[in-house]
Coordinates of C-alpha atoms in Angstrom, one line a residue:
M1 CA 1.8 -60.5 -172.6
D2 CA -0.9 -63.2 -172.5
N3 CA -2.8 -63.8 -169.3
I4 CA -3.7 -66.9 -167.2
Q5 CA -6.6 -67.7 -164.9
I6 CA -5.8 -68.3 -161.2
T7 CA -8.6 -69.9 -159.1
L8 CA -8.5 -69.0 -155.3
P9 CA -9.7 -71.3 -152.5
D10 CA -13.1 -69.5 -152.3
G11 CA -13.8 -70.3 -156.0
S12 CA -13.1 -66.7 -157.2
Q13 CA -10.8 -66.2 -160.1
Q14 CA -8.1 -63.7 -161.0
E15 CA -6.7 -63.0 -164.4
V16 CA -3.0 -62.2 -164.2
P17 CA -0.1 -61.9 -166.6
R18 CA 1.7 -65.2 -167.3
G19 CA 4.8 -65.3 -165.1
T20 CA 3.1 -63.6 -162.1
T21 CA 4.4 -65.1 -158.8
P22 CA 2.3 -66.2 -155.8
A23 CA 3.9 -63.5 -153.8
E24 CA 2.6 -60.8 -156.2
I25 CA -0.9 -62.3 -156.0
A26 CA -0.7 -62.3 -152.2
R27 CA 0.2 -58.6 -152.2
K28 CA -2.7 -58.0 -154.6
I29 CA -5.1 -59.7 -152.2
S30 CA -3.9 -57.9 -149.1
Q31 CA -0.7 -56.6 -147.5
G32 CA -1.4 -58.6 -144.4
L33 CA -1.5 -61.9 -146.4
A34 CA 1.7 -60.9 -148.1
R35 CA 3.4 -60.4 -144.8
E36 CA 2.2 -63.8 -143.4
A37 CA 2.7 -65.8 -146.6
L38 CA 5.2 -68.7 -146.3
V39 CA 4.7 -70.9 -149.4
A40 CA 2.1 -71.5 -152.1
R41 CA 0.1 -74.6 -153.0
V42 CA -0.4 -74.7 -156.8
D43 CA -2.7 -77.5 -158.1
G44 CA -1.9 -79.4 -154.9
E45 CA 1.9 -79.0 -155.1
L46 CA 3.9 -76.8 -152.7
I47 CA 6.1 -74.2 -154.4
D48 CA 8.0 -71.1 -153.4
L49 CA 6.3 -67.8 -153.3
S50 CA 8.8 -66.5 -155.9
R51 CA 8.1 -69.2 -158.5
P52 CA 6.5 -67.8 -161.7
L53 CA 3.1 -69.2 -162.6
E54 CA 3.0 -70.2 -166.3
E55 CA -0.4 -71.9 -166.7
N56 CA -4.0 -71.7 -165.4
A57 CA -3.9 -73.1 -161.9
S58 CA -5.6 -73.3 -158.5
L59 CA -3.7 -71.3 -155.9
K60 CA -3.7 -71.3 -152.1
I61 CA -1.3 -69.0 -150.1
L62 CA -0.2 -70.8 -147.0
T63 CA 0.6 -69.0 -143.7
S64 CA 1.5 -70.2 -140.2
K65 CA -2.2 -70.8 -139.6
D66 CA -2.3 -73.6 -142.1
P67 CA -1.8 -77.2 -140.7
D68 CA -0.1 -78.1 -143.7
V69 CA 25.9 -75.4 -139.4
L70 CA 28.9 -75.3 -141.8
E71 CA 30.3 -72.0 -140.7
L72 CA 31.1 -73.5 -137.3
F73 CA 32.1 -77.0 -138.5
P74 CA 33.6 -76.6 -142.0
D75 CA 34.8 -80.2 -142.3
V76 CA 31.5 -81.8 -141.7
K77 CA 29.9 -84.0 -144.4
L78 CA 26.2 -83.2 -145.1
G79 CA 23.5 -85.9 -145.3
I80 CA 19.7 -85.4 -145.5
G81 CA 17.7 -82.7 -143.7
P82 CA 14.0 -83.2 -144.0
P83 CA 11.1 -81.6 -142.0
I84 CA 9.3 -83.7 -139.5
D85 CA 6.1 -83.2 -137.5
T86 CA 7.7 -81.2 -134.8
G87 CA 10.5 -79.5 -136.7
F88 CA 13.4 -81.1 -138.6
F89 CA 16.5 -83.1 -138.4
Y90 CA 19.8 -83.0 -140.4
E91 CA 22.3 -85.7 -140.7
F92 CA 26.1 -85.1 -140.6
L93 CA 29.2 -87.2 -140.8
R94 CA 31.8 -85.9 -138.4
E95 CA 34.7 -87.7 -136.5
Q96 CA 34.0 -86.1 -133.2
P97 CA 30.5 -86.5 -131.7
F98 CA 28.5 -83.3 -131.3
T99 CA 28.3 -82.3 -127.6
P100 CA 25.6 -80.2 -125.8
E101 CA 28.0 -77.3 -126.0
D102 CA 28.2 -77.8 -129.8
L103 CA 24.4 -77.7 -130.1
A104 CA 24.3 -74.5 -128.1
R105 CA 26.9 -72.9 -130.5
I106 CA 24.9 -74.0 -133.5
E107 CA 21.6 -72.7 -132.1
K108 CA 23.2 -69.4 -131.3
K109 CA 24.4 -69.1 -134.9
M110 CA 20.9 -70.1 -136.1
H111 CA 19.4 -67.2 -134.1
E112 CA 21.9 -64.8 -135.6
I113 CA 21.0 -65.9 -139.2
A114 CA 17.3 -65.7 -138.4
A115 CA 17.8 -62.1 -137.1
R116 CA 19.6 -61.1 -140.3
D117 CA 16.5 -62.1 -142.3
V118 CA 18.6 -63.8 -145.0
P119 CA 16.7 -64.6 -148.2
N120 CA 16.2 -68.3 -149.2
E121 CA 16.7 -68.3 -153.0
R122 CA 16.0 -71.1 -155.4
K123 CA 18.4 -71.7 -158.2
L124 CA 18.3 -74.2 -161.1
V125 CA 21.7 -75.8 -162.0
P126 CA 22.5 -78.4 -164.6
K127 CA 22.8 -81.9 -163.0
A128 CA 26.4 -82.4 -164.1
E129 CA 27.3 -79.0 -162.8
A130 CA 25.6 -79.8 -159.5
I131 CA 27.5 -83.0 -159.1
E132 CA 30.8 -81.2 -159.9
L133 CA 29.9 -78.5 -157.3
Y134 CA 29.5 -81.1 -154.5
K135 CA 32.6 -82.9 -155.6
N136 CA 34.7 -79.7 -155.3
W137 CA 33.0 -79.1 -151.9
N138 CA 34.0 -82.7 -150.9
Q139 CA 30.4 -83.6 -150.1
S140 CA 30.1 -87.2 -151.2
F141 CA 26.7 -87.9 -149.7
K142 CA 25.2 -84.9 -151.5
C143 CA 26.8 -86.1 -154.8
E144 CA 25.1 -89.4 -154.2
L145 CA 21.7 -87.8 -153.6
V146 CA 21.9 -85.6 -156.7
Q147 CA 22.9 -88.7 -158.8
E148 CA 20.0 -90.7 -157.5
K149 CA 17.2 -88.2 -157.1
A150 CA 17.8 -85.3 -159.3
V151 CA 15.7 -85.1 -162.5
E152 CA 17.7 -84.0 -165.5
P153 CA 18.5 -81.6 -167.0
M154 CA 18.2 -79.0 -164.2
V155 CA 18.6 -79.5 -160.4
S156 CA 16.8 -77.4 -157.7
F157 CA 19.1 -75.8 -155.2
Y158 CA 18.4 -73.3 -152.4
T159 CA 20.9 -70.7 -151.1
T160 CA 20.8 -69.1 -147.7
G161 CA 23.7 -66.7 -147.5
K162 CA 26.8 -68.8 -148.0
F163 CA 24.9 -72.1 -147.6
I164 CA 23.7 -74.0 -150.6
D165 CA 21.7 -77.2 -150.5
F166 CA 20.2 -79.6 -153.0
C167 CA 16.4 -79.6 -152.3
R168 CA 13.1 -79.7 -154.3
G169 CA 11.6 -77.2 -151.8
P170 CA 9.7 -75.2 -151.2
H171 CA 11.3 -73.0 -148.6
I172 CA 10.0 -70.0 -146.7
P173 CA 11.0 -66.7 -148.2
S174 CA 13.7 -65.8 -145.7
T175 CA 15.2 -66.7 -142.3
G176 CA 13.3 -63.9 -140.6
R177 CA 10.2 -66.0 -140.7
I178 CA 11.8 -68.5 -138.4
R179 CA 10.5 -67.4 -135.0
A180 CA 10.7 -70.3 -132.5
F181 CA 13.1 -73.2 -132.6
K182 CA 15.4 -75.2 -130.4
L183 CA 18.0 -77.9 -131.1
M184 CA 17.0 -80.9 -129.0
N185 CA 19.4 -83.8 -129.2
V186 CA 21.7 -85.9 -131.3
A187 CA 21.0 -89.5 -132.3
G188 CA 22.9 -92.1 -134.4
A189 CA 21.5 -93.2 -137.8
Y190 CA 22.9 -95.2 -140.7
W191 CA 23.2 -93.4 -144.0
K192 CA 19.9 -94.1 -145.8
G193 CA 18.9 -96.3 -142.9
Q194 CA 20.9 -99.3 -144.0
E195 CA 23.2 -101.2 -141.7
G196 CA 26.7 -101.3 -143.0
N197 CA 26.5 -97.7 -144.3
P198 CA 28.4 -94.9 -142.6
Q199 CA 26.9 -93.9 -139.2
M200 CA 25.7 -90.4 -139.2
Q201 CA 25.0 -88.0 -136.4
R202 CA 21.4 -86.9 -136.7
V203 CA 20.7 -83.5 -135.0
Y204 CA 17.0 -83.0 -134.1
G205 CA 15.5 -79.6 -133.8
A206 CA 12.0 -78.4 -132.8
C207 CA 10.5 -75.6 -134.8
F208 CA 7.2 -73.8 -134.4
F209 CA 5.5 -70.6 -135.6
T210 CA 5.3 -69.1 -132.2
Q211 CA 7.3 -69.2 -128.9
A212 CA 4.1 -70.3 -127.1
E213 CA 3.8 -73.4 -129.4
L214 CA 7.4 -74.2 -128.8
D215 CA 7.1 -73.8 -125.0
D216 CA 4.0 -76.1 -125.1
Y217 CA 5.9 -78.7 -127.0
L218 CA 8.9 -78.6 -124.6
H219 CA 6.4 -78.9 -121.7
R220 CA 4.9 -82.0 -123.2
L221 CA 8.4 -83.5 -123.7
E222 CA 9.1 -83.0 -120.0
E223 CA 5.7 -84.5 -119.1
A224 CA 6.6 -87.5 -121.4
K225 CA 9.9 -88.0 -119.5
R226 CA 8.0 -87.9 -116.2
R227 CA 5.7 -90.6 -117.5
D228 CA 8.3 -92.8 -119.1
H229 CA 7.2 -96.4 -118.5
R230 CA 10.8 -97.6 -118.4
R231 CA 11.7 -95.4 -115.4
L232 CA 8.3 -96.0 -113.7
G233 CA 8.6 -99.7 -114.3
T234 CA 11.7 -99.8 -112.2
E235 CA 10.6 -97.4 -109.5
L236 CA 7.3 -99.2 -109.0
D237 CA 8.8 -102.7 -109.4
L238 CA 6.5 -103.7 -112.3
F239 CA 8.9 -105.3 -114.9
S240 CA 12.5 -105.5 -116.0
I241 CA 14.6 -106.4 -119.0
Q242 CA 17.6 -108.5 -118.0
E243 CA 20.8 -108.2 -119.9
E244 CA 21.8 -111.8 -119.0
A245 CA 18.6 -113.1 -120.8
G246 CA 18.9 -110.7 -123.8
P247 CA 17.4 -107.5 -125.1
G248 CA 13.7 -107.1 -125.9
L249 CA 12.6 -109.9 -123.5
I250 CA 10.3 -108.8 -120.6
F251 CA 10.3 -110.1 -117.0
W252 CA 7.1 -109.4 -115.3
H253 CA 7.6 -108.7 -111.5
P254 CA 4.9 -109.6 -109.0
K255 CA 3.2 -106.2 -109.1
G256 CA 3.3 -106.0 -112.9
G257 CA 2.1 -109.6 -113.1
L258 CA -0.9 -108.8 -110.9
V259 CA -1.9 -105.9 -113.2
R260 CA -1.5 -108.2 -116.2
K261 CA -3.8 -110.8 -114.5
L262 CA -6.5 -108.1 -113.9
M263 CA -6.2 -106.9 -117.5
E264 CA -6.4 -110.5 -118.9
D265 CA -9.2 -111.5 -116.6
W266 CA -11.4 -108.6 -117.9
L267 CA -10.5 -109.4 -121.5
R268 CA -11.2 -113.2 -121.2
D269 CA -14.6 -112.5 -119.6
E270 CA -15.5 -110.0 -122.3
L271 CA -14.4 -112.4 -125.1
L272 CA -16.6 -115.1 -123.7
R273 CA -19.5 -112.7 -123.4
R274 CA -19.1 -111.6 -127.0
G275 CA -19.1 -115.2 -128.4
Y276 CA -15.4 -116.0 -128.8
N277 CA -13.9 -119.4 -128.0
L278 CA -10.6 -119.4 -126.1
V279 CA -7.8 -121.5 -127.6
F280 CA -4.1 -122.1 -127.0
T281 CA -1.5 -122.9 -129.7
P282 CA 2.2 -124.0 -129.6
H283 CA 5.0 -121.5 -129.5
I284 CA 7.0 -123.4 -132.2
M285 CA 5.7 -125.2 -135.3
R286 CA 7.2 -126.6 -138.5
L287 CA 8.7 -124.1 -140.9
D288 CA 6.6 -125.6 -143.7
L289 CA 3.5 -124.1 -142.1
W290 CA 5.0 -120.6 -142.5
N291 CA 5.9 -121.4 -146.1
T292 CA 2.2 -122.2 -146.7
S293 CA 1.1 -119.0 -144.9
G294 CA 3.4 -116.9 -147.0
H295 CA 5.2 -115.4 -144.0
T296 CA 8.6 -116.7 -145.1
N297 CA 8.2 -114.7 -148.3
F298 CA 6.6 -111.5 -147.0
Y299 CA 7.8 -111.4 -143.4
R300 CA 11.1 -113.3 -143.3
E301 CA 13.3 -110.4 -142.1
N302 CA 11.1 -110.2 -138.9
M303 CA 11.3 -113.9 -138.1
F304 CA 14.0 -115.6 -136.0
G305 CA 16.0 -118.3 -137.8
P306 CA 14.7 -121.9 -138.1
I307 CA 15.5 -124.4 -135.4
E308 CA 16.4 -127.9 -136.5
V309 CA 14.7 -130.8 -134.7
E310 CA 15.3 -134.4 -135.8
K311 CA 16.3 -133.1 -139.3
D312 CA 13.2 -131.1 -139.7
D313 CA 13.0 -127.3 -139.5
Y314 CA 10.8 -125.6 -136.9
Q315 CA 10.0 -121.9 -136.5
L316 CA 9.3 -119.8 -133.4
K317 CA 5.9 -118.3 -134.3
P318 CA 5.8 -114.6 -135.3
M319 CA 2.0 -114.8 -135.6
N320 CA -0.8 -116.8 -134.1
C321 CA -2.9 -117.0 -137.2
P322 CA -1.6 -120.3 -138.7
G323 CA -2.3 -122.0 -135.4
H324 CA -5.9 -120.8 -135.4
I325 CA -6.3 -121.8 -139.0
L326 CA -5.3 -125.4 -138.1
I327 CA -7.9 -125.5 -135.4
Y328 CA -10.6 -124.3 -137.8
K329 CA -9.4 -126.9 -140.3
S330 CA -9.4 -129.8 -137.8
R331 CA -12.9 -130.7 -138.9
M332 CA -15.4 -129.8 -141.7
R333 CA -17.5 -126.8 -140.8
S334 CA -21.1 -126.0 -141.8
Y335 CA -22.5 -122.6 -142.5
R336 CA -24.5 -123.1 -139.3
D337 CA -21.2 -123.1 -137.4
L338 CA -20.1 -119.7 -138.8
P339 CA -18.9 -117.3 -137.6
V340 CA -16.2 -119.2 -135.8
R341 CA -14.4 -116.8 -133.4
L342 CA -11.1 -118.1 -132.0
A343 CA -9.2 -115.9 -129.4
E344 CA -5.9 -116.5 -127.8
L345 CA -3.5 -114.5 -125.6
G346 CA -0.7 -116.0 -127.6
T347 CA 3.0 -115.3 -127.1
V348 CA 5.0 -114.7 -130.4
Y349 CA 8.6 -113.9 -131.2
R350 CA 9.9 -111.4 -133.8
Y351 CA 13.4 -110.5 -134.7
E352 CA 13.5 -106.7 -134.0
R353 CA 16.8 -105.0 -134.5
S354 CA 18.4 -103.9 -131.3
G355 CA 18.3 -100.3 -132.4
V356 CA 14.5 -100.1 -132.4
L357 CA 13.9 -102.0 -129.1
H358 CA 12.1 -99.7 -126.6
G359 CA 11.1 -100.9 -123.2
L360 CA 7.7 -102.6 -123.4
L361 CA 6.7 -100.8 -126.6
R362 CA 9.0 -102.6 -129.0
V363 CA 10.2 -106.1 -127.9
R364 CA 11.2 -109.5 -129.3
G365 CA 8.9 -111.7 -127.3
F366 CA 5.3 -110.5 -126.5
T367 CA 1.8 -111.8 -126.0
Q368 CA -0.8 -110.7 -128.6
D369 CA -4.5 -110.5 -127.6
D370 CA -5.2 -112.2 -130.9
A371 CA -8.4 -113.4 -132.5
H372 CA -9.4 -114.8 -135.9
I373 CA -12.9 -114.8 -137.2
F374 CA -13.9 -117.2 -139.9
C375 CA -17.2 -116.2 -141.6
M376 CA -19.3 -116.1 -144.7
P377 CA -19.2 -113.1 -147.0
S378 CA -22.7 -112.1 -145.8
Q379 CA -21.4 -111.9 -142.2
I380 CA -18.2 -109.9 -142.8
E381 CA -19.4 -106.4 -142.3
S382 CA -21.3 -107.3 -139.1
E383 CA -18.2 -109.0 -137.7
V384 CA -16.0 -106.0 -138.5
E385 CA -18.5 -103.8 -136.9
A386 CA -18.5 -105.9 -133.7
C387 CA -14.7 -105.8 -133.7
V388 CA -14.7 -102.0 -133.8
D389 CA -17.4 -101.8 -131.1
F390 CA -15.2 -104.1 -129.0
A391 CA -12.3 -101.7 -129.5
F392 CA -14.3 -98.8 -128.2
A393 CA -15.3 -100.8 -125.1
V394 CA -11.6 -101.5 -124.4
M395 CA -10.8 -97.8 -124.6
K396 CA -13.7 -96.8 -122.4
T397 CA -12.9 -99.4 -119.8
F398 CA -9.2 -98.5 -119.6
G399 CA -9.8 -94.8 -119.5
F400 CA -9.3 -93.5 -123.0
S401 CA -11.8 -91.1 -124.5
R402 CA -10.1 -89.8 -127.7
Y403 CA -9.0 -91.8 -130.7
Q404 CA -8.2 -91.7 -134.4
V405 CA -9.2 -94.3 -137.0
E406 CA -7.3 -95.1 -140.2
L407 CA -8.1 -97.4 -143.1
S408 CA -4.9 -98.9 -144.4
E409 CA -5.0 -99.7 -148.1
W410 CA -2.6 -101.4 -150.5
D411 CA -0.4 -99.5 -152.9
A412 CA -2.0 -100.4 -156.2
A413 CA 1.2 -99.3 -158.1
H414 CA 3.1 -102.1 -156.5
P415 CA 0.9 -105.3 -156.4
E416 CA 4.0 -107.4 -156.2
N417 CA 4.2 -106.5 -152.5
Y418 CA 0.8 -108.0 -151.7
A419 CA -1.1 -111.3 -152.0
G420 CA -4.4 -111.4 -153.9
S421 CA -5.9 -109.9 -157.0
R422 CA -7.0 -106.3 -157.6
E423 CA -10.6 -107.4 -157.3
D424 CA -9.9 -109.0 -153.9
W425 CA -8.4 -105.8 -152.6
E426 CA -11.1 -103.5 -153.9
R427 CA -13.9 -105.8 -152.5
A428 CA -12.1 -106.1 -149.1
T429 CA -11.4 -102.3 -148.8
R430 CA -15.0 -101.5 -149.7
A431 CA -16.3 -103.8 -147.0
L432 CA -14.2 -102.1 -144.3
S433 CA -14.9 -98.5 -145.5
S434 CA -18.6 -99.1 -145.8
T435 CA -18.7 -100.5 -142.2
L436 CA -17.0 -97.4 -140.8
E437 CA -19.3 -95.2 -142.8
R438 CA -22.4 -97.0 -141.6
M439 CA -21.1 -96.6 -138.0
T440 CA -20.5 -92.9 -138.7
I441 CA -16.9 -93.1 -137.6
P442 CA -14.6 -90.6 -139.2
F443 CA -11.5 -92.2 -140.7
K444 CA -8.4 -91.4 -142.8
R445 CA -7.3 -93.5 -145.7
M446 CA -3.6 -94.6 -145.6
E447 CA -2.4 -95.8 -149.0
G448 CA 0.3 -98.4 -148.9
E449 CA 0.0 -99.1 -145.2
A450 CA -2.0 -102.4 -145.5
A451 CA -0.7 -105.8 -144.4
F452 CA 0.5 -108.0 -147.3
Y453 CA -2.6 -110.2 -147.0
G454 CA -5.4 -107.6 -146.8
P455 CA -6.5 -104.0 -145.8
K456 CA -7.1 -103.1 -142.2
I457 CA -8.7 -100.7 -139.8
D458 CA -6.4 -99.2 -137.2
V459 CA -7.6 -97.4 -134.1
K460 CA -5.1 -95.1 -132.5
L461 CA -6.0 -93.9 -128.9
I462 CA -4.9 -90.5 -127.7
D463 CA -3.3 -90.6 -124.2
A464 CA -3.5 -88.1 -121.3
I465 CA -0.9 -85.8 -122.9
G466 CA -2.2 -85.9 -126.4
R467 CA 0.0 -88.6 -127.9
P468 CA -1.5 -91.1 -130.4
W469 CA -0.7 -94.8 -129.9
Q470 CA -1.4 -97.6 -132.3
L471 CA -3.9 -99.9 -130.6
T472 CA -6.6 -102.0 -132.2
T473 CA -6.2 -103.5 -135.7
V474 CA -9.0 -105.2 -137.6
Q475 CA -7.5 -106.9 -140.8
F476 CA -9.4 -108.4 -143.7
D477 CA -7.7 -111.5 -145.0
F478 CA -8.7 -113.2 -148.3
N479 CA -5.2 -114.8 -148.7
L480 CA -4.8 -117.3 -145.9
P481 CA -8.1 -119.1 -146.4
G482 CA -7.1 -119.9 -150.0
R483 CA -3.5 -120.9 -149.1
F484 CA -4.8 -123.4 -146.5
S485 CA -7.8 -124.5 -148.6
L486 CA -10.3 -123.6 -145.9
E487 CA -13.9 -124.7 -146.5
Y488 CA -17.3 -124.8 -145.1
V489 CA -20.4 -126.5 -146.4
G490 CA -23.0 -123.9 -147.4
E491 CA -26.8 -124.0 -147.3
D492 CA -26.7 -125.3 -150.8
G493 CA -24.7 -128.4 -149.8
S494 CA -21.6 -127.2 -151.7
K495 CA -18.2 -126.3 -150.3
H496 CA -17.3 -122.7 -150.0
Q497 CA -14.2 -120.7 -148.9
P498 CA -14.7 -118.6 -145.7
L499 CA -13.5 -115.1 -145.3
M500 CA -11.1 -114.4 -142.4
V501 CA -10.7 -111.4 -140.1
H502 CA -7.6 -110.9 -137.9
R503 CA -8.3 -108.8 -134.8
A504 CA -6.1 -107.5 -132.0
L505 CA -7.4 -105.0 -129.4
W506 CA -4.4 -104.1 -127.3
G507 CA -1.9 -105.0 -130.0
S508 CA 0.1 -106.8 -127.3
V509 CA -0.2 -107.1 -123.6
E510 CA 3.3 -105.7 -123.2
R511 CA 2.7 -102.6 -125.4
F512 CA -0.7 -101.8 -123.9
F513 CA 0.7 -102.2 -120.4
G514 CA 3.5 -99.7 -121.3
I515 CA 0.8 -97.3 -122.7
L516 CA -1.2 -97.6 -119.5
I517 CA 1.8 -96.8 -117.3
E518 CA 2.5 -93.6 -119.3
H519 CA -1.2 -92.6 -119.6
Y520 CA -1.7 -92.9 -115.8
A521 CA 1.9 -91.8 -115.0
G522 CA 2.1 -95.0 -112.9
A523 CA -1.0 -94.1 -110.8
F524 CA -3.3 -96.8 -111.9
P525 CA -7.1 -96.6 -111.2
L526 CA -8.2 -98.5 -108.1
W527 CA -9.4 -101.6 -110.0
L528 CA -6.0 -102.0 -111.7
A529 CA -3.7 -100.9 -108.9
P530 CA -1.4 -103.7 -107.7
V531 CA -1.7 -102.4 -104.1
Q532 CA -5.0 -100.6 -103.5
V533 CA -4.6 -99.4 -99.9
A534 CA -1.7 -98.9 -97.6
I535 CA -2.4 -99.2 -93.9
L536 CA -0.3 -96.8 -92.0
P537 CA -0.2 -97.0 -88.1
V538 CA 0.8 -93.8 -86.4
S539 CA 3.1 -95.9 -84.2
N540 CA 3.7 -99.5 -83.2
K541 CA 1.3 -99.1 -80.3
F542 CA -1.5 -99.3 -82.8
S543 CA -0.2 -102.2 -84.9
D544 CA -2.9 -104.7 -83.6
Y545 CA -5.7 -102.5 -85.0
A546 CA -3.7 -101.8 -88.2
K547 CA -3.4 -105.6 -88.7
A548 CA -7.1 -106.1 -88.1
V549 CA -7.9 -103.4 -90.7
T550 CA -5.5 -105.0 -93.2
S551 CA -7.1 -108.4 -92.6
E552 CA -10.6 -107.1 -92.9
L553 CA -9.9 -105.3 -96.2
G554 CA -8.1 -108.4 -97.5
A555 CA -11.0 -110.7 -96.6
A556 CA -13.2 -108.3 -98.7
G557 CA -11.0 -108.7 -101.7
I558 CA -9.1 -105.4 -101.4
R559 CA -5.4 -105.5 -102.0
A560 CA -4.1 -103.9 -98.8
T561 CA -0.6 -103.8 -97.4
L562 CA 0.5 -102.9 -93.9
D563 CA 3.5 -100.5 -93.4
D564 CA 4.5 -101.3 -89.8
R565 CA 8.0 -100.1 -90.1
N566 CA 9.5 -98.1 -87.2
E567 CA 9.3 -94.9 -89.2
K568 CA 7.6 -91.6 -88.8
L569 CA 4.1 -91.3 -90.3
Q570 CA 5.2 -88.6 -92.8
A571 CA 7.9 -90.9 -94.1
K572 CA 5.3 -93.7 -94.6
I573 CA 2.9 -91.3 -96.4
R574 CA 5.8 -90.1 -98.6
D575 CA 6.7 -93.6 -99.5
S576 CA 3.1 -94.6 -100.3
E577 CA 2.8 -91.5 -102.5
M578 CA 6.0 -92.4 -104.3
Q579 CA 4.6 -95.9 -104.9
K580 CA 1.4 -94.3 -106.2
I581 CA -0.9 -96.4 -104.0
P582 CA -4.4 -95.0 -104.5
Y583 CA -5.5 -94.9 -100.9
M584 CA -3.8 -94.7 -97.5
A585 CA -5.6 -95.5 -94.3
V586 CA -3.9 -93.9 -91.3
V587 CA -4.8 -95.5 -87.9
G588 CA -4.0 -94.3 -84.4
G589 CA -5.7 -94.2 -81.0
K590 CA -8.9 -92.3 -82.1
E591 CA -9.3 -94.6 -85.1
A592 CA -8.8 -97.8 -83.0
E593 CA -11.4 -96.7 -80.4
A594 CA -14.0 -95.6 -83.0
R595 CA -13.3 -98.3 -85.6
T596 CA -12.5 -95.7 -88.2
V597 CA -9.6 -94.9 -90.5
S598 CA -8.2 -91.5 -91.6
V599 CA -8.2 -91.7 -95.4
R600 CA -5.8 -90.1 -97.7
H601 CA -6.0 -90.3 -101.5
H602 CA -3.0 -90.3 -103.9
G603 CA -3.1 -86.9 -105.6
K604 CA -6.1 -85.6 -103.7
G605 CA -4.7 -85.6 -100.2
D606 CA -6.6 -85.9 -96.9
L607 CA -10.2 -87.1 -97.2
G608 CA -10.8 -87.1 -93.4
P609 CA -12.0 -89.9 -91.1
Q610 CA -14.4 -92.6 -92.3
A611 CA -15.9 -95.6 -90.6
L612 CA -14.1 -98.7 -91.7
T613 CA -17.4 -100.2 -93.0
E614 CA -18.1 -97.0 -95.0
F615 CA -14.5 -96.9 -96.4
L616 CA -14.8 -100.6 -97.4
A617 CA -18.1 -100.0 -99.2
K618 CA -16.7 -97.1 -101.1
L619 CA -13.7 -99.1 -102.2
R620 CA -15.9 -102.0 -103.4
A621 CA -18.1 -99.6 -105.4
E622 CA -15.1 -98.0 -107.0
V623 CA -13.5 -101.3 -108.0
E624 CA -16.8 -102.8 -109.3
S625 CA -17.5 -99.7 -111.4
R626 CA -13.9 -99.7 -112.7
A627 CA -13.9 -96.0 -112.1
I628 CA -11.0 -94.1 -113.7
S629 CA -10.6 -91.3 -111.2

C-alpha cells in the first residue's frame, strides 16, 4: 500500500498509508486527543474523523477548545437545520404550533439519544436514489434541497440511529459528545426566507461544550431581557411606537427627547470643532435624483414608492448623500476649498419589512448622523484616519471601551452587484486597509460585505454584557462623484474629480439611543440622565426647604425634580430607584437647619449628608467631565 504525507499544525509530518482516517492519526498522536477529537480540518476543509485521507494534506484535529425530533412528531416536514453561533436551529412544517410542552418533550428525547451515544455515520447515496428516498418519506422540502444543492453523482447523508439527513457535514462522531444544550424558542420563518413560500416553525437551540458555558449563555440572555430597550423605553417614558401611526416610526417622549438633545448637542459641537459644516436637506426630492445616484437600481427594494406631485415623481429620501452632493455642486470648488466636510442629522425613510422591525434598532424612519467628505486623492487617507479617530472619541465619551473593526470588501466574483471597475475597488480597498494598518488597528476583512458604491470600514462596539453592535461606518465612494460629474479646479488649473467619503458615527440617533439604553440598563450617566436629582422631602413639613433646594439646583443647570407627594419616604426612594434617577437628595428637619441634603445614589445607596454647596459642586464636576460612573 502506498503512503501519503500528512503535515500537522506544528509543521511536523507523518507518513501514513493512503486511506488512513483522521481518527487513526489522532489515536497515534495521543489517546487524550483521540477522546477529545470532534472533526478534522484537511487543507482548510472540515471533514469527519472517519473520512479516509487519499492525498498528501495538512491536517488539524479539532476539539472543543477550538473556536472554530421525528420519533415524537412523525408527520412533520423537515426543512433546513444549520449550526449558528450559539447552537443551531431546525425548520419544520407542522399544522399545529409547537408549544413549550412540545419543546420539553423534544429536549428530553435529545438527552436520551445523547446518553445512548449513538454514532453519526456518513453515507454516500446516488442523487436519484436520494430524491426517491425523500419522496417515499414524504419530505418535499428535502427533495427540493437535494435537487438544488446536491452535486452528482453521489449525495452525502448522515444517519443517527433511525434519523437520516441530507448534509455535507462534517458531524461529530457520536451523540455522546453533545454535553450541554437547551431548546430555547420557536419562531416563524418563510421557507428559504422568501415571502409567499410556506411558513415554517423554526426551533432554536443553544449548544455548548460544557454546562458552565451554557449556563453563562443563559445568564446573558436573562441580562439582555432585563436591559431590553423596548421594555425600559416604556417604563422610563422615553419613547413609543404608536399603532395608529404605523410600525417602525418612533415617537420621542419628553425624557427621551431631552436625552436626544444632549446627544446631538455634543455631536454638533464636536463636528464644528473638527472642521465640519452643518447642513440641512429636504426629506423628499425628485425621483430622477435617485436614478442618477443609482439607488433605484441597487437599493430599490428598501425605498418607499414614489409620490406623484404635479405629474412629476418624488421620492422620500433613503439616504442623505445626494442632497450633500447637490450642495457641493452648487458652485465650482477649488483645490484650496478641499476637503469639504458636510454633516447633517438627516432623517431618512426606508421600507423595512414588518418582520424585521425591532424597537429603536430597526425602524422605517430614522435620523442618521451623516457626513460626506469631498477631497483630493492626496487627502483621502488622512480624512479616513480622522473619521476613525472621531469614532473612537464617540465610544469613549458614551462609555464604550471595547470594539471590533471590519473592512468590508466587494465580492470580486460578482462585479455585477457593484458600481465601478476592478481597479477602482482595489485602489479604494488599499487606501482603507493601509490607513488602519498605519493606525495599528486590528481588523477583519469581510468579503462581499461592501456597499454597492465602495468598500467600507465598520466599527462594532462591545456593550456591557459583551454583545457587538454595528456603529460607525466609513465608506469610500468613487461612484457618486462620477455619476454627478463632480469637479474641482486643481493647482494645475485643470478640472479634476474629487473622491468622496460617507461617514456615520452612531449609524442613526434611534439605533444608538437604543444601544445606550441597553448598555446602561436605563441608568444613564449623570450628564445624559433626563432627571439628574430627585428631591425627596421626608414629609410635607419640609416642602419649603425642598422647593428651595430644587430651585437652587435648577438655577445651576441641574435637572432636578421635586417629589412632594403625600407618600412615605421609602415609597419615594423606591420610585426614584425604579426611574433610575442618578441621585436622590433627602431633606428633613436636620437638613433644613444645616442647609444640607442626605444623598443617595442609584445603585450605590446612601452616601450620607453633604452641604448643599458641596453636593452642587460635585454634580457640576461630574456633568462637566461626562463621567460614566
